[in-house]
Amino acid sequence: MLSKVAERVYWLARYIERVENTARLAKVHSQLMLDLPKSVKLSWYGLVQITSNEDYFALHYDSRSEQNCMKMLLSDRNNPASLISSLWWARENIRTTRDILPREAWIHINELYVMVKNHQEDFATRTKRNELLSKIIRACQAYTGMLEGTMSHNETYRFLKLGMLIERADMTTRLIDEGGLFVAQEHFEKDDESYFDAILWANLLRSINAYFMYRQQYQTEISGQEVLQFLTQDEEFARSISYCLNEMCWFMRKLPNPEPMQNALKSLQQKISAEQKLIIGSNELHNHLDWIQKELSQINRLLYSTWFNPKQVA
Amino acid sequence: MLEYLKDYPAGDYFDEAVAENNTPRTAAKPLLKQFENTPFNSLQEMQSSAEVAIANMGISFTVYSDKGNIDRLWPFDVFPRTLCSQEWKQISDGLKQRLKALNRFIEDVYNERQIFQAGIMPEEIITSSKDFRPECCGMKLKHNSWASICGSDLVRDVTGKIYVLEDNLRVPSGVSYMLENRAVMKQVMPEVFNDMNILPVDQYPMQLLSMLRSLCPYKTDNPEVVVLTPGIFNSAYYEHAYLAHEMGAELVEGSDLVVLEDNCVYMRNIEGLKRVDVIYRRIDDAFLDPEVFREDSSLGVPGLMRAWKAGKVAIANAPGCGVADDKVVYAYVPDMIRFYLNEEPLIENVPTYLCSREEERNYVLEHLDKLVVKPANESGGYGLLIGPKASMEEIETFRQLIRENPRNYIAQPTLNISTVPTVCDQSLEPRHVDLRPFILLGEKTYVTAGGLTRVALKKGSLVVNSSQGGGSKDTWIVVTEEEN
């Protein structure tokens, strides 16, 4: 398989996963605004922060309004990290790899792109926005399921999986960070704290469809500590970081020269599992999540040197 | 004779299917016999189903325009162009002879230059050519194969004689359409193929692959062949992908290849770097290697020329072979055949006046209103003067151009090229055609059975280019009963 083709397929999957996650993020944030009392401050700018878009925002927008934050995150075609840009890139990558993907892949994504493009102004108002975001999430899920069910689980599929999993792990760190940031900035009365925290964490879990899975695992009241554990260390939940790393290891076993990559993934996974006492809202947690994100981009670089831009003669 | 061919105006030009007295020509006889019980509206139905098949198969070509590049469906006519296998045998022998001589010539140009020393051709024709590549001097290639793939354009005049109009030696395209045309025809009129003896065309990709493998400059069990494309935005990308797919070769872009310090070419694979032995390139010389040619080109591969000159990779067509794809050089091909092969040309050139020669230039300047004037070095029918259809102003412009740069112009008589019945609204009408067969030269020489027949779909038009209202027809080399 040509490296370039593998790279395109990998990014295709990353972009689709990013589209879905960005939609989830925007949706849960809107939801949270409704659930928390007016006295609790929750800024839209948090969305800019957790997607690491502060610099771009400062350059192109003035006030940190809902309108601006949503526009930058969802429909700003000049922002390479916006939902519409990710979708455009996903479509471009499918267009140039059509011959190795099921025909429906193109139809699905092209339709989704056209639909989003024609309804961009819906992102501006809350009710319409949520409806459109739900549609986008559902379309992404249908697309992923379609590939799972119709594709040979071959090299192409393995690179799709790798892209999806690394993007998913990355987004999970960002979500936890969002929760932590929120807890850190609040100055509640001692009694209220746990109450609002529970709302916050429940919403975060819902944003990645993790609420019910969490509930089955932990029957007690929702606690930030346990959510943190669930999303980073759980071995069975599909969006926990540990799970994603394990899966990546598994999916690359049939690719050429996987050992160095697998070792890097295993060692990262072990370090994450070993982490015991991080306090929600603490700087340590934020740094820990930052560290995971950096490790993930290290993994991404390793993917390049191993498969996408090999320097060694086979 | 067919009912709907009774009033067919054969005789104005040479018609490929119907002779002057409205009787079928030998090659068309079995076809017209097949059609005897086919009413005209059935032909029209076949035409519609061919168009549906083309849409379903996604056969398209790109038209460059101001409003962006549009993929258009391939215009196609179901009434095939027929040729006798006996006549084809002579034509293909002539084409092989021609390509052999052209390749001997290219190698001579970059090495001994005997043809100039012998006084057959003036050397400045080559040194003044913009496609002469000094970098190629001293190179000798396996099987003498510089122009390994050639698409020659053939035309037939009113007397029925076949001429070569030009030889396309750089990156000739169109062969995928020849193959697709046949696939469409098999879908649309399968019975006809059952009952007639038509030579197959579908071995071409395999012949191409085996020719490319034969170019590998060193011994290896399984040469790795790749197709090098400029990418998805190129107008012939469809064909690049098609041929790569049919040959089972990787379709690569410049960025997929790398030349290491050992001067070998590698492609980036997920297994690591994999050695490439033969490159079928579909990008022009100027873009091949930014180290040597255009620095700003991102389409090519830095170091590729180095690798080629070191004999570590074969490139088809070889760099520098465009030097023979020049309308002035074309005029000398019959002389080349005599000089290098010591044979008489089996197919003639269209009579050509070289404006660089004083006597011929004077004739051209006096007869501009009757001649077609072409720049020596352009492709795709750009910058032409068609004398009989030109205004006084255009003629004067060309008179000036020729005087300023005589080397750059040739002139030929306007040819009334042959016609083939074509499905129109009310009946079959004659439309003008040319023919582009594809010739391969490696260890062996191969000519396609027929080629791509291009047809000017507009009434009276002589322009067959697909960008200018041209379409195509399937070409049938028919083994007739007389031969069996």
XYZ file of C-alpha atoms in Angstrom, chain A residues 1-6 8 92 95-96 103 155 159 255-257 306-314, chain B residues 56 232-233 237 245 250-256 258 260 262 266-275:
50
model
C 0.000 0.000 0.000
C 1.319 3.413 -0.946
C 2.180 5.536 2.081
C 0.232 8.478 0.737
C -2.923 6.421 0.415
C -2.535 5.125 3.981
C -5.085 9.983 3.425
C -11.353 15.773 -0.078
C -12.501 11.958 -3.186
C -8.852 11.039 -3.728
C -18.936 3.510 -2.938
C -5.033 -2.558 5.576
C -5.574 2.819 8.994
C 0.684 -3.893 9.570
C 4.372 -4.037 8.615
C 6.909 -3.366 11.431
C 6.882 4.140 10.357
C 4.297 4.132 7.594
C 3.507 7.503 6.030
C 6.980 8.788 5.399
C 9.339 5.838 5.630
C 13.044 6.496 5.314
C 14.205 2.894 5.381
C 14.440 0.680 2.309
C 12.098 -2.252 2.822
C -22.984 4.504 -15.647
C -6.364 14.167 -9.934
C -6.691 17.602 -11.563
C -6.246 11.466 -14.845
C -5.582 -0.408 -12.587
C 0.745 1.536 -8.619
C -0.522 4.966 -9.657
C 1.931 7.391 -8.092
C 2.468 11.136 -7.923
C 5.890 12.767 -7.747
C 5.695 13.070 -3.961
C 5.358 9.289 -3.650
C 12.200 9.572 -3.823
C 18.299 8.240 -2.643
C 22.458 5.326 -4.461
C 11.980 4.320 -4.476
C 8.297 4.662 -3.739
C 7.042 5.281 -0.250
C 5.109 2.239 0.870
C 3.828 1.396 4.318
C 6.367 -1.462 4.307
C 9.151 1.088 3.773
C 10.848 2.367 0.640
C 10.374 0.052 -2.316
C 12.585 0.106 -5.395
